[in-house]
Tab-separated table of C-alpha atoms in Angstrom:
chain	number	residue	atom	x	y	z
A	275	UNK	CA	9.204	32.395	13.151
A	276	UNK	CA	9.261	33.209	16.902
A	277	UNK	CA	10.252	29.650	17.706
A	278	UNK	CA	13.061	29.808	15.162
A	279	UNK	CA	14.455	33.076	16.576
A	280	UNK	CA	14.396	31.834	20.191
A	281	UNK	CA	16.061	28.544	19.292
A	282	UNK	CA	18.711	30.360	17.257
A	283	UNK	CA	19.405	32.697	20.180
A	284	UNK	CA	19.869	29.808	22.596
A	285	UNK	CA	22.173	28.052	20.142
A	286	UNK	CA	24.310	31.198	19.864
A	287	UNK	CA	24.578	31.450	23.647
A	288	UNK	CA	25.761	27.858	23.890
A	289	UNK	CA	28.494	28.541	21.331
A	290	UNK	CA	29.811	31.508	23.332
A	291	UNK	CA	32.929	31.149	25.482
A	292	UNK	CA	30.985	30.565	28.732
A	293	UNK	CA	31.999	28.490	31.720
A	294	UNK	CA	31.004	24.872	31.469
A	295	UNK	CA	28.650	25.199	34.419
A	296	UNK	CA	26.702	27.971	32.732
A	297	UNK	CA	26.673	26.001	29.502
A	298	UNK	CA	25.195	23.096	31.368
A	299	UNK	CA	22.435	25.273	32.782
A	300	UNK	CA	21.625	26.626	29.332
A	301	UNK	CA	21.509	23.113	27.949
A	302	UNK	CA	19.187	22.127	30.797
A	303	UNK	CA	16.903	25.054	29.981
A	304	UNK	CA	17.006	24.076	26.313
A	305	UNK	CA	15.960	20.515	27.115
A	306	UNK	CA	12.855	21.790	28.907
A	307	UNK	CA	12.052	24.512	26.382
A	308	UNK	CA	12.142	22.426	23.190
A	309	UNK	CA	8.887	20.530	23.987
A	310	UNK	CA	7.252	23.805	24.961
A	311	UNK	CA	8.198	25.487	21.684
A	312	UNK	CA	7.205	22.364	19.741
A	313	UNK	CA	3.816	22.465	21.452
A	314	UNK	CA	3.489	26.168	20.629
A	315	UNK	CA	4.255	25.393	16.991
A	316	UNK	CA	1.727	22.552	16.843
A	317	UNK	CA	-1.012	24.607	18.453
A	318	UNK	CA	-0.366	27.399	15.957
A	319	UNK	CA	-1.378	25.083	13.116
A	320	UNK	CA	-4.779	25.837	11.618
A	321	UNK	CA	-7.288	23.242	12.788
A	322	UNK	CA	-10.487	21.957	11.205
A	323	UNK	CA	-13.123	20.510	13.501
A	324	UNK	CA	-14.708	17.323	12.172
A	325	UNK	CA	-16.937	14.562	13.487
A	326	UNK	CA	-15.824	10.932	13.543
A	327	UNK	CA	-18.102	7.883	13.658
A	328	UNK	CA	-16.665	4.460	14.578
A	329	UNK	CA	-17.296	1.235	12.683
A	330	UNK	CA	-18.615	-1.773	14.615
A	331	UNK	CA	-15.812	-4.003	13.291
A	332	UNK	CA	-12.039	-4.061	13.736
A	333	UNK	CA	-10.896	-3.697	10.128
A	334	UNK	CA	-7.434	-2.078	10.144
A	335	UNK	CA	-7.233	-0.627	6.623
A	336	UNK	CA	-9.209	0.529	3.581
A	337	UNK	CA	-8.439	1.944	0.148
A	338	UNK	CA	-10.931	4.069	-1.787
A	339	UNK	CA	-13.970	2.015	-0.789
A	340	UNK	CA	-16.318	4.783	0.367
A	341	UNK	CA	-19.334	6.108	-1.528
A	342	UNK	CA	-21.982	8.701	-0.568
A	343	UNK	CA	-25.122	7.587	-2.407
A	344	UNK	CA	-27.979	9.626	-3.870
A	345	UNK	CA	-30.230	8.750	-0.907
A	346	UNK	CA	-27.782	10.325	1.554
A	347	UNK	CA	-26.446	7.059	2.958
A	348	UNK	CA	-22.723	6.303	2.911
A	349	UNK	CA	-21.282	2.896	2.024
A	350	UNK	CA	-17.834	1.750	3.168
A	351	UNK	CA	-15.772	-1.256	2.149
A	352	UNK	CA	-13.151	-1.963	4.818
A	353	UNK	CA	-10.345	-4.496	4.717
A	354	UNK	CA	-8.980	-7.216	6.951
A	355	UNK	CA	-6.333	-8.896	4.832
A	356	UNK	CA	-6.122	-12.637	5.265
A	357	UNK	CA	-9.628	-12.738	6.743
A	358	UNK	CA	-12.586	-10.870	5.243
A	359	UNK	CA	-13.652	-7.544	3.830
A	360	UNK	CA	-16.721	-5.929	5.395
A	361	UNK	CA	-19.391	-3.754	3.822
A	362	UNK	CA	-20.947	-1.058	6.025
A	363	UNK	CA	-23.637	1.602	5.675
A	364	UNK	CA	-23.882	4.926	7.511
A	365	UNK	CA	-27.281	6.591	7.851
A	366	UNK	CA	-27.086	10.317	8.752
A	367	UNK	CA	-30.514	10.091	10.417
A	368	UNK	CA	-29.214	7.589	13.004
A	369	UNK	CA	-25.570	8.694	13.057
A	370	UNK	CA	-24.117	5.171	13.205
A	371	UNK	CA	-22.337	2.694	10.912
A	372	UNK	CA	-23.994	-0.701	10.496
A	373	UNK	CA	-22.458	-3.890	9.099
A	374	UNK	CA	-24.281	-5.031	5.965
A	375	UNK	CA	-22.147	-8.011	4.960
A	376	UNK	CA	-19.086	-10.036	5.863
A	377	UNK	CA	-17.814	-10.874	2.379
A	378	UNK	CA	-16.101	-14.179	3.239
A	379	UNK	CA	-19.324	-15.372	4.811
A	380	UNK	CA	-21.531	-14.017	2.023
A	381	UNK	CA	-19.457	-15.651	-0.741
A	382	UNK	CA	-19.136	-18.931	1.175
A	383	UNK	CA	-15.365	-19.107	1.508
A	384	UNK	CA	-14.990	-19.063	5.290
A	385	UNK	CA	-13.752	-22.245	6.964
A	386	UNK	CA	-12.695	-23.972	3.752
A	387	UNK	CA	-8.934	-23.502	4.005
A	388	UNK	CA	-8.878	-21.220	0.947
A	389	UNK	CA	-7.907	-17.628	0.270
A	390	UNK	CA	-10.846	-15.360	1.059
A	391	UNK	CA	-12.160	-12.007	-0.243
A	392	UNK	CA	-10.197	-9.879	2.230
A	393	UNK	CA	-10.329	-6.618	0.257
A	394	UNK	CA	-12.747	-4.143	-1.273
A	395	UNK	CA	-10.341	-1.892	-3.141
A	396	UNK	CA	-12.806	0.014	-5.335
A	397	UNK	CA	-15.199	2.886	-4.717
A	398	UNK	CA	-18.749	1.484	-5.007
A	399	UNK	CA	-20.831	2.842	-7.897
A	400	UNK	CA	-24.557	3.515	-8.225
A	401	UNK	CA	-26.931	3.077	-11.156
A	402	UNK	CA	-29.901	5.232	-12.112
A	403	UNK	CA	-32.230	3.122	-9.970
A	404	UNK	CA	-30.189	3.504	-6.789
A	405	UNK	CA	-28.599	0.030	-6.746
A	406	UNK	CA	-25.013	-0.129	-5.415
A	407	UNK	CA	-22.250	-2.221	-7.042
A	408	UNK	CA	-18.733	-3.219	-5.998
A	409	UNK	CA	-16.187	-6.028	-6.404
A	410	UNK	CA	-14.492	-7.706	-3.396
A	411	UNK	CA	-11.133	-9.322	-4.122
A	412	UNK	CA	-8.092	-11.005	-2.634
A	413	UNK	CA	-5.007	-10.150	-4.705
A	414	UNK	CA	-2.310	-11.363	-2.346
A	415	UNK	CA	-4.379	-11.082	0.826
A	416	UNK	CA	-4.018	-14.105	3.040
A	417	UNK	CA	-1.656	-16.457	4.862
A	418	UNK	CA	1.269	-17.497	2.670
A	419	UNK	CA	0.808	-21.115	3.684
A	420	UNK	CA	-2.528	-21.137	1.843
A	421	UNK	CA	-2.154	-21.520	-1.930
A	422	UNK	CA	-3.079	-18.238	-3.632
A	423	UNK	CA	-4.681	-20.268	-6.441
A	424	UNK	CA	-7.314	-21.462	-3.974
A	425	UNK	CA	-9.005	-18.067	-4.238
A	426	UNK	CA	-11.778	-18.376	-6.791
A	427	UNK	CA	-11.737	-14.754	-7.970
A	428	UNK	CA	-13.640	-11.524	-7.536
A	429	UNK	CA	-17.417	-11.296	-7.901
A	430	UNK	CA	-19.660	-8.540	-9.209
A	431	UNK	CA	-21.869	-7.644	-6.218
A	432	UNK	CA	-25.190	-5.764	-6.280
A	433	UNK	CA	-26.848	-4.258	-3.214
A	434	UNK	CA	-30.463	-3.071	-3.123
A	435	UNK	CA	-30.931	-0.403	-0.380
A	436	UNK	CA	-34.703	-0.697	-0.655
A	437	UNK	CA	-34.890	-4.371	0.249
A	438	UNK	CA	-31.522	-4.617	2.041
A	439	UNK	CA	-30.719	-7.514	-0.288
A	440	UNK	CA	-27.215	-8.298	-1.555
A	441	UNK	CA	-26.803	-10.348	-4.731
A	442	UNK	CA	-23.837	-12.163	-6.259
A	443	UNK	CA	-23.953	-11.416	-10.005
A	444	UNK	CA	-21.128	-13.777	-10.902
A	445	UNK	CA	-17.384	-14.218	-11.217
A	446	UNK	CA	-15.179	-11.566	-12.822
A	447	UNK	CA	-12.512	-14.093	-13.838
A	448	UNK	CA	-10.633	-17.016	-12.333
A	449	UNK	CA	-8.223	-15.776	-9.611
A	450	UNK	CA	-8.810	-12.147	-10.675
A	451	UNK	CA	-10.331	-9.267	-8.735
A	452	UNK	CA	-10.729	-5.612	-9.656
A	453	UNK	CA	-8.890	-2.646	-8.229
A	454	UNK	CA	-10.787	0.257	-9.888
A	455	UNK	CA	-14.434	0.248	-10.910
A	456	UNK	CA	-16.503	2.514	-13.181
A	457	UNK	CA	-20.035	2.431	-14.565
A	458	UNK	CA	-21.829	3.421	-17.757
A	459	UNK	CA	-25.246	4.071	-16.251
A	460	UNK	CA	-27.102	4.487	-19.537
A	461	UNK	CA	-25.944	1.151	-20.978
A	462	UNK	CA	-25.915	-0.586	-17.557
A	463	UNK	CA	-22.289	-1.664	-17.899
A	464	UNK	CA	-19.657	-2.122	-15.193
A	465	UNK	CA	-15.935	-1.782	-15.964
A	466	UNK	CA	-13.034	-2.957	-13.835
A	467	UNK	CA	-9.292	-3.485	-14.200
A	468	UNK	CA	-8.056	-6.821	-12.903
A	469	UNK	CA	-4.821	-7.573	-11.106
A	470	UNK	CA	-3.691	-9.238	-14.343
A	471	UNK	CA	-3.781	-5.841	-16.110
A	472	UNK	CA	-6.871	-6.566	-18.228
A	473	UNK	CA	-9.951	-4.377	-18.602
A	474	UNK	CA	-13.230	-6.204	-17.944
A	475	UNK	CA	-16.778	-5.228	-18.954
A	476	UNK	CA	-19.878	-6.612	-17.278
A	477	UNK	CA	-23.348	-6.344	-18.821
A	478	UNK	CA	-25.684	-6.162	-15.814
A	479	UNK	CA	-28.869	-7.156	-17.641
A	480	UNK	CA	-27.314	-10.028	-19.598
A	481	UNK	CA	-24.987	-11.127	-16.753
A	482	UNK	CA	-22.106	-11.451	-19.233
A	483	UNK	CA	-18.473	-10.570	-18.491
A	484	UNK	CA	-16.157	-9.680	-21.385
A	485	UNK	CA	-12.379	-9.564	-21.116
A	486	UNK	CA	-11.562	-6.616	-23.376
A	487	UNK	CA	-7.855	-5.817	-23.520
A	488	UNK	CA	-4.687	-5.603	-21.489
A	489	UNK	CA	-4.276	-1.971	-20.428
A	490	UNK	CA	-1.176	-2.116	-18.238
A	491	UNK	CA	1.970	-4.204	-17.977
A	492	UNK	CA	3.078	-3.102	-14.526
A	493	UNK	CA	1.314	-1.647	-11.503
A	494	UNK	CA	-2.475	-1.376	-11.812
A	495	UNK	CA	-3.989	2.079	-11.863
A	496	UNK	CA	-6.215	2.491	-8.812
A	497	UNK	CA	-8.953	4.581	-10.444
A	498	UNK	CA	-10.766	4.841	-13.779
A	499	UNK	CA	-13.717	6.933	-14.946
A	500	UNK	CA	-16.574	6.856	-17.442
A	501	UNK	CA	-17.508	10.052	-19.292
A	502	UNK	CA	-20.975	11.200	-20.377
A	503	UNK	CA	-20.700	9.270	-23.666
A	504	UNK	CA	-19.863	5.913	-22.112
A	505	UNK	CA	-16.131	6.049	-22.841
A	506	UNK	CA	-13.862	4.711	-20.096
A	507	UNK	CA	-10.360	6.011	-19.301
A	508	UNK	CA	-7.448	4.772	-17.219
A	509	UNK	CA	-3.780	5.476	-16.650
A	510	UNK	CA	-0.609	3.437	-17.115
A	511	UNK	CA	3.139	4.172	-16.863
A	512	UNK	CA	4.652	6.447	-17.864
A	513	UNK	CA	1.922	9.098	-17.382
A	514	UNK	CA	-0.029	7.578	-20.282
A	515	UNK	CA	-3.794	7.191	-20.759
A	516	UNK	CA	-5.863	4.434	-22.380
A	517	UNK	CA	-9.437	4.799	-23.628
A	518	UNK	CA	-12.311	2.394	-24.168
A	519	UNK	CA	-14.532	3.716	-26.979
A	520	UNK	CA	-18.195	3.029	-26.279
A	521	UNK	CA	-19.284	3.238	-29.929
A	522	UNK	CA	-16.703	0.819	-31.343
A	523	UNK	CA	-15.739	-1.270	-28.306
A	524	UNK	CA	-12.060	-0.624	-29.098
A	525	UNK	CA	-9.390	0.067	-26.483
A	526	UNK	CA	-6.648	2.461	-27.606
A	527	UNK	CA	-3.659	4.228	-26.075
A	528	UNK	CA	-3.821	8.007	-26.316
A	529	UNK	CA	-0.875	10.243	-27.185
A	530	UNK	CA	-1.650	12.842	-24.533
A	531	UNK	CA	-0.008	12.596	-21.106
A	532	UNK	CA	-0.997	13.529	-17.608
A	533	UNK	CA	1.260	15.977	-15.695
A	534	UNK	CA	4.530	14.222	-14.966
A	535	UNK	CA	7.879	15.290	-13.526
A	536	UNK	CA	10.409	12.407	-13.520
A	537	UNK	CA	12.640	14.216	-11.015
A	538	UNK	CA	10.178	13.511	-8.185
A	539	UNK	CA	11.169	10.523	-6.094
A	540	UNK	CA	9.371	7.219	-6.777
A	541	UNK	CA	7.301	5.443	-4.131
A	542	UNK	CA	10.417	3.728	-2.809
A	543	UNK	CA	14.072	4.630	-3.187
A	544	UNK	CA	15.279	1.226	-2.015
A	545	UNK	CA	14.047	-0.296	-5.289
A	546	UNK	CA	13.250	2.529	-7.721
A	547	UNK	CA	11.274	1.462	-10.769
A	548	UNK	CA	8.510	2.469	-13.125
A	549	UNK	CA	5.747	2.247	-10.572
A	550	UNK	CA	2.434	3.743	-9.508
A	551	UNK	CA	3.977	7.201	-9.072
A	552	UNK	CA	3.891	7.415	-12.875
A	553	UNK	CA	0.076	6.991	-12.970
A	554	UNK	CA	-2.770	9.156	-11.875
A	555	UNK	CA	-3.912	8.161	-8.411
A	556	UNK	CA	-7.577	9.165	-8.359
A	557	UNK	CA	-10.027	10.670	-10.849
A	558	UNK	CA	-13.672	11.705	-10.730
A	559	UNK	CA	-16.084	12.822	-13.427
A	560	UNK	CA	-17.645	16.273	-13.013
A	561	UNK	CA	-21.293	15.732	-13.948
A	562	UNK	CA	-21.946	19.481	-14.211
A	563	UNK	CA	-19.090	20.691	-16.448
A	564	UNK	CA	-18.465	17.345	-18.208
A	565	UNK	CA	-14.757	17.151	-17.390
A	566	UNK	CA	-12.682	14.993	-15.081
A	567	UNK	CA	-10.641	16.165	-12.120
A	568	UNK	CA	-7.735	14.017	-10.990
A	569	UNK	CA	-4.678	13.856	-8.800
A	570	UNK	CA	-1.302	12.489	-9.893
A	571	UNK	CA	0.206	9.785	-7.745
A	572	UNK	CA	3.690	11.322	-7.866
A	573	UNK	CA	4.793	14.686	-9.287
A	574	UNK	CA	3.918	16.486	-6.070
A	575	UNK	CA	0.267	15.340	-6.015
A	576	UNK	CA	-0.655	17.618	-8.910
A	577	UNK	CA	-4.332	18.403	-9.428
A	578	UNK	CA	-5.281	18.267	-13.113
A	579	UNK	CA	-8.322	18.868	-15.289
A	580	UNK	CA	-9.012	16.462	-18.163
A	581	UNK	CA	-11.502	17.453	-20.845
A	582	UNK	CA	-11.886	14.308	-22.990
A	583	UNK	CA	-13.971	16.170	-25.608
A	584	UNK	CA	-11.478	18.970	-26.274
A	585	UNK	CA	-9.570	18.222	-29.496
A	586	UNK	CA	-9.072	14.829	-31.146
A	587	UNK	CA	-7.875	13.059	-27.971
A	588	UNK	CA	-8.796	15.411	-25.157
A	589	UNK	CA	-6.890	18.077	-23.246
A	590	UNK	CA	-5.174	17.840	-19.855
A	591	UNK	CA	-4.308	20.934	-17.827
A	592	UNK	CA	-2.158	20.961	-14.672
A	593	UNK	CA	-3.844	23.132	-12.023
A	594	UNK	CA	-1.906	23.157	-8.731
A	595	UNK	CA	-0.032	20.943	-6.294
A	596	UNK	CA	-2.322	19.529	-3.608
A	597	UNK	CA	0.397	18.038	-1.398
A	598	UNK	CA	0.694	18.632	2.338
A	599	UNK	CA	1.092	22.373	3.105
A	600	UNK	CA	4.599	21.859	4.482
A	601	UNK	CA	5.743	21.355	0.870
A	602	UNK	CA	3.994	24.446	-0.515
A	603	UNK	CA	6.384	27.065	-1.859
A	604	UNK	CA	9.283	24.593	-1.966
A	605	UNK	CA	10.969	22.672	-4.752
A	606	UNK	CA	11.233	19.474	-2.686
A	607	UNK	CA	11.208	16.294	-4.735
A	608	UNK	CA	10.627	13.959	-1.792
A	609	UNK	CA	6.883	14.590	-1.610
A	610	UNK	CA	5.158	11.315	-0.616
A	611	UNK	CA	2.969	9.777	-3.267
A	612	UNK	CA	-0.750	10.475	-3.254
A	613	UNK	CA	-3.307	8.526	-1.238
A	614	UNK	CA	-6.796	7.803	-2.622
A	615	UNK	CA	-8.511	10.394	-0.425
A	616	UNK	CA	-9.817	12.486	-3.323
A	617	UNK	CA	-13.340	13.628	-4.205
A	618	UNK	CA	-15.283	16.410	-5.901
A	619	UNK	CA	-18.472	18.320	-5.189
A	620	UNK	CA	-19.815	18.908	-8.714
A	621	UNK	CA	-22.751	21.019	-7.557
A	622	UNK	CA	-20.657	23.486	-5.545
A	623	UNK	CA	-17.519	23.093	-7.689
A	624	UNK	CA	-15.137	22.065	-4.935
A	625	UNK	CA	-12.313	19.528	-4.992
A	626	UNK	CA	-11.286	17.851	-1.720
A	627	UNK	CA	-8.076	15.975	-0.948
A	628	UNK	CA	-6.250	14.687	2.130
A	629	UNK	CA	-2.572	14.399	1.113
A	630	UNK	CA	-0.106	12.195	2.883
A	631	UNK	CA	1.800	14.010	5.620
A	632	UNK	CA	4.275	11.215	6.322
A	633	UNK	CA	7.999	11.721	6.016
A	634	UNK	CA	9.736	10.065	3.077
A	635	UNK	CA	11.601	6.879	3.981
A	636	UNK	CA	14.535	6.121	1.710
A	637	UNK	CA	15.078	2.649	3.113
A	638	UNK	CA	11.655	1.078	2.679
A	639	UNK	CA	8.237	1.262	1.061
A	640	UNK	CA	5.562	2.917	3.218
A	641	UNK	CA	1.851	3.568	2.904
A	642	UNK	CA	0.031	6.660	4.206
A	643	UNK	CA	-1.474	4.609	7.017
A	644	UNK	CA	0.801	4.618	10.034
A	645	UNK	CA	2.064	8.190	9.574
A	646	UNK	CA	2.367	10.014	12.901
A	647	UNK	CA	1.583	13.476	11.527
A	648	UNK	CA	-1.920	14.944	11.829
A	649	UNK	CA	-3.377	15.316	8.326
A	650	UNK	CA	-4.838	18.356	6.574
A	651	UNK	CA	-7.962	18.579	4.426
A	652	UNK	CA	-7.144	20.589	1.284
A	653	UNK	CA	-9.861	22.191	-0.840
A	654	UNK	CA	-9.620	23.644	-4.333
A	655	UNK	CA	-12.347	26.136	-5.245
A	656	UNK	CA	-12.907	25.750	-8.979
A	657	UNK	CA	-14.761	29.062	-9.420
A	658	UNK	CA	-12.142	31.248	-7.710
A	659	UNK	CA	-9.205	29.012	-8.719
A	660	UNK	CA	-7.979	29.019	-5.127
A	661	UNK	CA	-6.239	26.228	-3.222
A	662	UNK	CA	-7.191	26.409	0.458
A	663	UNK	CA	-5.764	24.576	3.455
A	664	UNK	CA	-8.835	23.965	5.604
A	665	UNK	CA	-6.577	22.831	8.435
A	666	UNK	CA	-5.424	19.832	10.431
A	667	UNK	CA	-8.399	17.609	11.108
A	668	UNK	CA	-9.283	17.262	14.788
A	669	UNK	CA	-12.541	15.951	16.251
A	670	UNK	CA	-14.734	18.108	18.468
A	671	UNK	CA	-13.386	16.266	21.533
A	672	UNK	CA	-9.754	16.849	20.521
A	673	UNK	CA	-8.831	13.558	18.848
A	674	UNK	CA	-6.427	13.743	15.904
A	675	UNK	CA	-7.006	12.388	12.400
A	676	UNK	CA	-4.078	10.618	10.734
A	677	UNK	CA	-3.732	8.854	7.365
A	678	UNK	CA	-6.811	8.827	5.089
A	679	UNK	CA	-7.502	6.722	1.988
A	680	UNK	CA	-11.011	7.529	0.802
A	681	UNK	CA	-13.339	10.506	0.198
A	682	UNK	CA	-16.846	10.836	-1.174
A	683	UNK	CA	-19.047	13.949	-1.250
A	684	UNK	CA	-22.771	13.572	-0.599
A	685	UNK	CA	-25.444	15.350	-2.672
A	686	UNK	CA	-25.857	17.925	0.126
A	687	UNK	CA	-22.129	18.793	0.040
A	688	UNK	CA	-21.139	16.855	3.176
A	689	UNK	CA	-17.622	15.422	2.840
A	690	UNK	CA	-17.134	11.858	4.088
A	691	UNK	CA	-13.576	10.620	4.674
A	692	UNK	CA	-12.323	7.270	5.940
A	693	UNK	CA	-9.137	7.561	7.945
A	694	UNK	CA	-7.221	6.652	11.064
A	695	UNK	CA	-8.592	8.496	14.093
A	696	UNK	CA	-7.189	8.653	17.591
A	697	UNK	CA	-9.253	6.695	20.135
A	698	UNK	CA	-9.292	7.246	23.876
A	699	UNK	CA	-9.791	3.613	24.893
A	700	UNK	CA	-7.049	1.234	23.758
A	701	UNK	CA	-9.516	-1.637	23.535
A	702	UNK	CA	-11.208	0.235	20.679
A	703	UNK	CA	-7.965	0.508	18.689
A	704	UNK	CA	-6.976	-1.620	15.726
A	705	UNK	CA	-3.317	-0.578	16.052
A	706	UNK	CA	-1.147	2.355	17.128
A	707	UNK	CA	0.464	5.278	15.339
A	708	UNK	CA	3.623	5.850	17.336
A	709	UNK	CA	2.188	5.476	20.843
A	710	UNK	CA	-1.261	6.748	19.895
A	711	UNK	CA	-4.062	4.146	19.653
A	712	UNK	CA	-6.099	4.574	16.475
A	713	UNK	CA	-8.968	2.980	14.565
A	714	UNK	CA	-10.542	3.499	11.165
A	715	UNK	CA	-13.533	5.830	11.458
A	716	UNK	CA	-15.858	7.716	9.154
A	717	UNK	CA	-14.755	11.370	9.325
A	718	UNK	CA	-17.462	13.921	8.529
A	719	UNK	CA	-16.937	17.529	7.437
A	720	UNK	CA	-19.892	19.836	6.755
A	721	UNK	CA	-18.857	22.977	4.826
A	722	UNK	CA	-20.468	26.199	5.977
């Protein structure tokens, strides 16, 4: 408000009938004052102090592949497209990230002139015995002069933390890898949606993969969930939901819809279409209250609550917009679509989200990574029904946190986020945001 009043006053002075010389002096003062006022405005923003732990590799991106396990360790799947995905573990007792596996090397595809598993695009899942599962994939990752058909396909991977052993459980399907992943722990079943739009089921004990049904005809939903009865749910355009019924094995489309406002801009205005902004972006099952919390991809990043056991098909309730605070209290329709940085703390009934803070670009498609704005951690307190801006994330030594694409909450309530963090030494950077060198790091927030 103060900045606005001062700037308005200077503008009024310039418009007055003053001699050109005086005008020039005022303009000169204005030139020097604008950065000062901008700095004042930035420093007035609420800040949240976090810790940030580097990864030993140079992977430039990740999407959703972070999981805080029951033993307190945190697993990350980072991406180097065209080369290899890497699987890391963070141990809070040592405070460092360690490389567990180079996926191209582990699956034997390096040096063969073929497309390699350059992505881990799903949040790892854990069974009742503490084993970790995920699916590395390719899905367009790699040099265009290498035939995409040379990529064999995604594999179901099992990791045993006790023995530090990683096991290849077999192929998902020829040339197909999974974006989202979910698990029915009681029946020991894995579920994933392939790039071809089909839902796959994998029986861990029998080592059998079943191709169930096609659940989408356009963009693939990036997250699915399994409820307490073994039913699996996903989203498809336009704001629709499909369901896998555990008892019958049938896949059906439900009549209910997630929150959806078609007046919000799509992910790209240069080629508007029915796209991922019509899906939910991320969902997570609340093990305490037996409901799911989710975030819409478009529609202002709306937080919703989905009770699959309420009524014949379930009940969805829109809760609040979780977009960047600069859009709060406005009716803007150019809110950027949601990233995958979404997670819940079932025990303490908190929802965490890092919305995209980037500006909307009409001319081209843009991801959250690369945005020059410092990003906020937003929390929704389920008990008090309050949405709280915890502040712009800044490390204890003053380094800014930019785009984020993964969140997982540990059993002790610690929030782990993977995002772009400013680095002081350019040799540690994987790229730059504007002129700022950044690298993917594990961001840690411990609630009081």
